[in-house]
Amino acid sequence: MSRIFDQGNAVLNGFVKELLALEQSDHVLEIGFGTGKLISEMAELTGEGLIEGIDFSGTMVAMAARRNKTQMANGRVKLEQGDFEKTAYPDNRFNKVCSTNTIYFWPNPESYLNRILTLLKPGGNLILAFEDRAQLEGKKLNSDLFRVYEENEVKQLLVASGFVDVDIRSKKVGSSIYHCAVAAKSNLI
């Protein structure tokens, strides 16, 4: 099962990692980390930093904990199971936040984005990865559980939530199109 998740998210996770431009001392939060593969890769790139993650699924947390056992023991990775909106992270905690293929499930995306904005340090960055609307619609997903977005819709949500320097980057791999919204918290907040 973990191989299926890892393969399904490989392109977007690689795109996220590239756009995060990780530095040694980064403190990063990944929302919906799944198997923890990206968390493991980020921990390798941030020698003095801390990578934290939250995921709703106990199964995913268990998989990610196995994958990141050494980094967790060394205090470089911290994983939590729960609802992101209800976590007790302090404001201005992270200099980078990322999430891959989760926006579709957010019942209130404005609330999630407002919460992310409060958790970011001034000048911090968000990388939000999602698949192209047309290819997701072709998969005939349950629209009661899964809301798809156009790139411009995601950009508008970010701007309306107070993010600045919002840009949508796209990557085509074969016939598939992937997007990452790149946004920042103002240095003036």
Tab-separated table of C-alpha atoms in Angstrom:
chain	number	residue	atom	x	y	z
A	1	MET	CA	0.000	0.000	0.000
A	2	SER	CA	2.783	2.454	0.860
A	3	ARG	CA	4.366	1.925	-2.575
A	4	ILE	CA	1.084	2.848	-4.253
A	5	PHE	CA	0.842	6.068	-2.202
A	6	ASP	CA	4.499	6.900	-2.795
A	7	GLN	CA	4.247	6.334	-6.553
A	8	GLY	CA	1.001	8.297	-6.789
A	9	ASN	CA	2.511	11.320	-5.075
A	10	ALA	CA	6.075	11.055	-6.379
A	11	VAL	CA	5.865	13.822	-8.983
A	12	LEU	CA	4.072	16.285	-6.717
A	13	ASN	CA	6.293	15.518	-3.717
A	14	GLY	CA	9.398	16.060	-5.864
A	15	PHE	CA	7.931	19.339	-7.127
A	16	VAL	CA	7.162	20.437	-3.544
A	17	LYS	CA	10.669	19.555	-2.369
A	18	GLU	CA	12.181	21.533	-5.242
A	19	LEU	CA	10.042	24.613	-4.554
A	20	LEU	CA	10.632	24.532	-0.785
A	21	ALA	CA	14.329	25.231	-1.440
A	22	LEU	CA	15.142	23.726	1.953
A	23	GLU	CA	17.921	25.137	4.110
A	24	GLN	CA	19.792	23.498	6.993
A	25	SER	CA	17.838	25.196	9.791
A	26	ASP	CA	14.320	25.123	8.319
A	27	HIS	CA	11.378	24.281	10.553
A	28	VAL	CA	8.779	22.709	8.257
A	29	LEU	CA	5.244	21.412	8.741
A	30	GLU	CA	3.745	18.936	6.293
A	31	ILE	CA	-0.044	18.648	6.450
A	32	GLY	CA	-1.287	15.213	5.394
A	33	PHE	CA	2.108	13.506	5.161
A	34	GLY	CA	0.812	10.067	4.157
A	35	THR	CA	3.603	7.486	4.254
A	36	GLY	CA	6.163	10.053	5.426
A	37	LYS	CA	8.410	9.739	2.373
A	38	LEU	CA	8.633	13.505	1.793
A	39	ILE	CA	9.193	14.092	5.509
A	40	SER	CA	12.117	11.660	5.422
A	41	GLU	CA	13.606	13.384	2.383
A	42	MET	CA	13.176	16.826	3.962
A	43	ALA	CA	14.848	15.659	7.178
A	44	GLU	CA	17.890	14.558	5.172
A	45	LEU	CA	18.180	18.047	3.672
A	46	THR	CA	17.727	20.017	6.902
A	47	GLY	CA	20.572	18.917	9.124
A	48	GLU	CA	19.859	21.410	11.901
A	49	GLY	CA	16.139	21.849	11.292
A	50	LEU	CA	12.973	20.154	12.445
A	51	ILE	CA	10.366	18.540	10.224
A	52	GLU	CA	6.915	18.147	11.744
A	53	GLY	CA	3.871	16.507	10.254
A	54	ILE	CA	0.219	16.008	10.986
A	55	ASP	CA	-2.048	13.450	9.364
A	56	PHE	CA	-5.633	12.470	10.097
A	57	SER	CA	-5.033	8.757	9.439
A	58	GLY	CA	-3.619	6.499	12.134
A	59	THR	CA	-2.526	4.048	9.446
A	60	MET	CA	-0.482	6.733	7.679
A	61	VAL	CA	1.039	7.917	10.958
A	62	ALA	CA	2.141	4.354	11.748
A	63	MET	CA	3.695	3.934	8.270
A	64	ALA	CA	5.439	7.297	8.488
A	65	ALA	CA	6.722	6.555	11.994
A	66	ARG	CA	8.318	3.324	10.772
A	67	ARG	CA	9.913	5.126	7.838
A	68	ASN	CA	11.193	7.993	10.026
A	69	LYS	CA	12.119	5.989	13.133
A	70	THR	CA	15.752	7.136	13.222
A	71	GLN	CA	14.975	10.800	12.518
A	72	MET	CA	12.297	10.752	15.226
A	73	ALA	CA	14.725	9.227	17.736
A	74	ASN	CA	17.230	11.967	16.864
A	75	GLY	CA	14.611	14.688	17.421
A	76	ARG	CA	14.662	15.769	13.765
A	77	VAL	CA	11.142	14.577	12.897
A	78	LYS	CA	7.961	14.912	14.926
A	79	LEU	CA	4.712	13.290	13.756
A	80	GLU	CA	1.214	13.833	15.068
A	81	GLN	CA	-2.132	12.214	14.356
A	82	GLY	CA	-5.101	14.534	14.340
A	83	ASP	CA	-7.180	17.203	12.702
A	84	PHE	CA	-4.971	20.036	11.500
A	85	GLU	CA	-7.555	22.699	12.341
A	86	LYS	CA	-7.676	21.551	15.968
A	87	THR	CA	-3.941	21.303	16.668
A	88	ALA	CA	-2.311	23.407	19.342
A	89	TYR	CA	0.705	24.603	17.362
A	90	PRO	CA	1.782	28.063	18.511
A	91	ASP	CA	1.549	31.003	16.114
A	92	ASN	CA	4.626	31.923	14.045
A	93	ARG	CA	6.153	28.452	14.587
A	94	PHE	CA	7.156	27.336	11.070
A	95	ASN	CA	9.138	29.048	8.355
A	96	LYS	CA	7.735	26.629	5.733
A	97	VAL	CA	4.502	24.658	5.392
A	98	CYS	CA	3.650	22.204	2.634
A	99	SER	CA	0.829	19.887	1.687
A	100	THR	CA	0.310	17.522	-1.243
A	101	ASN	CA	-3.085	16.406	-2.529
A	102	THR	CA	-5.024	17.479	0.574
A	103	ILE	CA	-6.857	20.671	-0.429
A	104	TYR	CA	-9.556	18.540	-2.079
A	105	PHE	CA	-10.640	17.253	1.333
A	106	TRP	CA	-10.631	20.516	3.301
A	107	PRO	CA	-14.249	21.187	4.328
A	108	ASN	CA	-13.495	24.889	4.705
A	109	PRO	CA	-10.359	25.815	2.742
A	110	GLU	CA	-10.472	29.434	3.923
A	111	SER	CA	-10.248	28.271	7.540
A	112	TYR	CA	-7.332	25.943	6.773
A	113	LEU	CA	-5.442	28.681	4.936
A	114	ASN	CA	-6.059	31.191	7.726
A	115	ARG	CA	-4.699	28.647	10.210
A	116	ILE	CA	-1.609	28.037	8.061
A	117	LEU	CA	-1.022	31.781	7.814
A	118	THR	CA	-1.032	32.147	11.607
A	119	LEU	CA	1.426	29.238	11.990
A	120	LEU	CA	3.932	30.676	9.515
A	121	LYS	CA	6.610	33.045	10.691
A	122	PRO	CA	6.627	36.440	8.941
A	123	GLY	CA	8.192	35.875	5.522
A	124	GLY	CA	7.456	32.142	5.707
A	125	ASN	CA	6.347	30.130	2.685
A	126	LEU	CA	3.530	27.749	1.823
A	127	ILE	CA	3.755	25.196	-0.990
A	128	LEU	CA	0.367	23.662	-1.758
A	129	ALA	CA	0.424	20.868	-4.369
A	130	PHE	CA	-2.559	19.641	-6.346
A	131	GLU	CA	-3.414	17.898	-9.582
A	132	ASP	CA	-4.991	19.535	-12.586
A	133	ARG	CA	-8.780	19.770	-12.386
A	134	ALA	CA	-9.410	18.146	-15.788
A	135	GLN	CA	-7.367	15.033	-14.982
A	136	LEU	CA	-9.035	14.660	-11.583
A	137	GLU	CA	-12.489	15.024	-13.122
A	138	GLY	CA	-11.522	12.223	-15.518
A	139	LYS	CA	-11.034	9.929	-12.517
A	140	LYS	CA	-14.725	10.259	-11.551
A	141	LEU	CA	-14.047	10.890	-7.861
A	142	ASN	CA	-16.817	11.218	-5.272
A	143	SER	CA	-17.715	14.925	-5.372
A	144	ASP	CA	-19.223	14.714	-1.866
A	145	LEU	CA	-15.758	13.968	-0.451
A	146	PHE	CA	-13.444	15.397	-3.070
A	147	ARG	CA	-13.544	19.010	-4.316
A	148	VAL	CA	-11.358	19.816	-7.316
A	149	TYR	CA	-9.930	23.264	-8.054
A	150	GLU	CA	-8.781	25.315	-11.003
A	151	GLU	CA	-5.386	26.947	-10.524
A	152	ASN	CA	-6.990	30.405	-10.373
A	153	GLU	CA	-9.412	29.280	-7.645
A	154	VAL	CA	-6.506	28.201	-5.442
A	155	LYS	CA	-4.705	31.473	-6.119
A	156	GLN	CA	-7.827	33.474	-5.183
A	157	LEU	CA	-8.257	31.483	-1.956
A	158	LEU	CA	-4.657	32.219	-0.967
A	159	VAL	CA	-4.896	35.932	-1.739
A	160	ALA	CA	-8.242	36.227	0.091
A	161	SER	CA	-6.646	34.532	3.129
A	162	GLY	CA	-3.881	37.143	3.296
A	163	PHE	CA	-1.001	35.416	1.514
A	164	VAL	CA	1.299	37.529	-0.655
A	165	ASP	CA	3.517	36.795	-3.644
A	166	VAL	CA	1.095	34.065	-4.725
A	167	ASP	CA	2.139	32.162	-7.830
A	168	ILE	CA	0.993	28.909	-9.419
A	169	ARG	CA	3.762	26.768	-10.887
A	170	SER	CA	2.844	23.915	-13.209
A	171	LYS	CA	4.637	20.823	-14.426
A	172	LYS	CA	3.609	18.442	-17.181
A	173	VAL	CA	4.753	14.834	-16.984
A	174	GLY	CA	3.561	12.751	-19.901
A	175	SER	CA	-0.098	13.636	-20.293
A	176	SER	CA	-0.516	14.635	-16.615
A	177	ILE	CA	-0.391	18.186	-15.279
A	178	TYR	CA	0.567	19.038	-11.701
A	179	HIS	CA	0.402	22.373	-9.889
A	180	CYS	CA	2.019	23.941	-6.854
A	181	ALA	CA	0.732	27.135	-5.342
A	182	VAL	CA	3.649	29.078	-3.893
A	183	ALA	CA	2.698	31.774	-1.384
A	184	ALA	CA	4.242	33.764	1.446
A	185	LYS	CA	3.253	35.372	4.688
A	186	SER	CA	4.072	39.046	4.628
A	187	ASN	CA	7.129	40.210	6.582
A	188	LEU	CA	4.935	43.005	7.936
A	189	ILE	CA	2.605	40.705	9.896
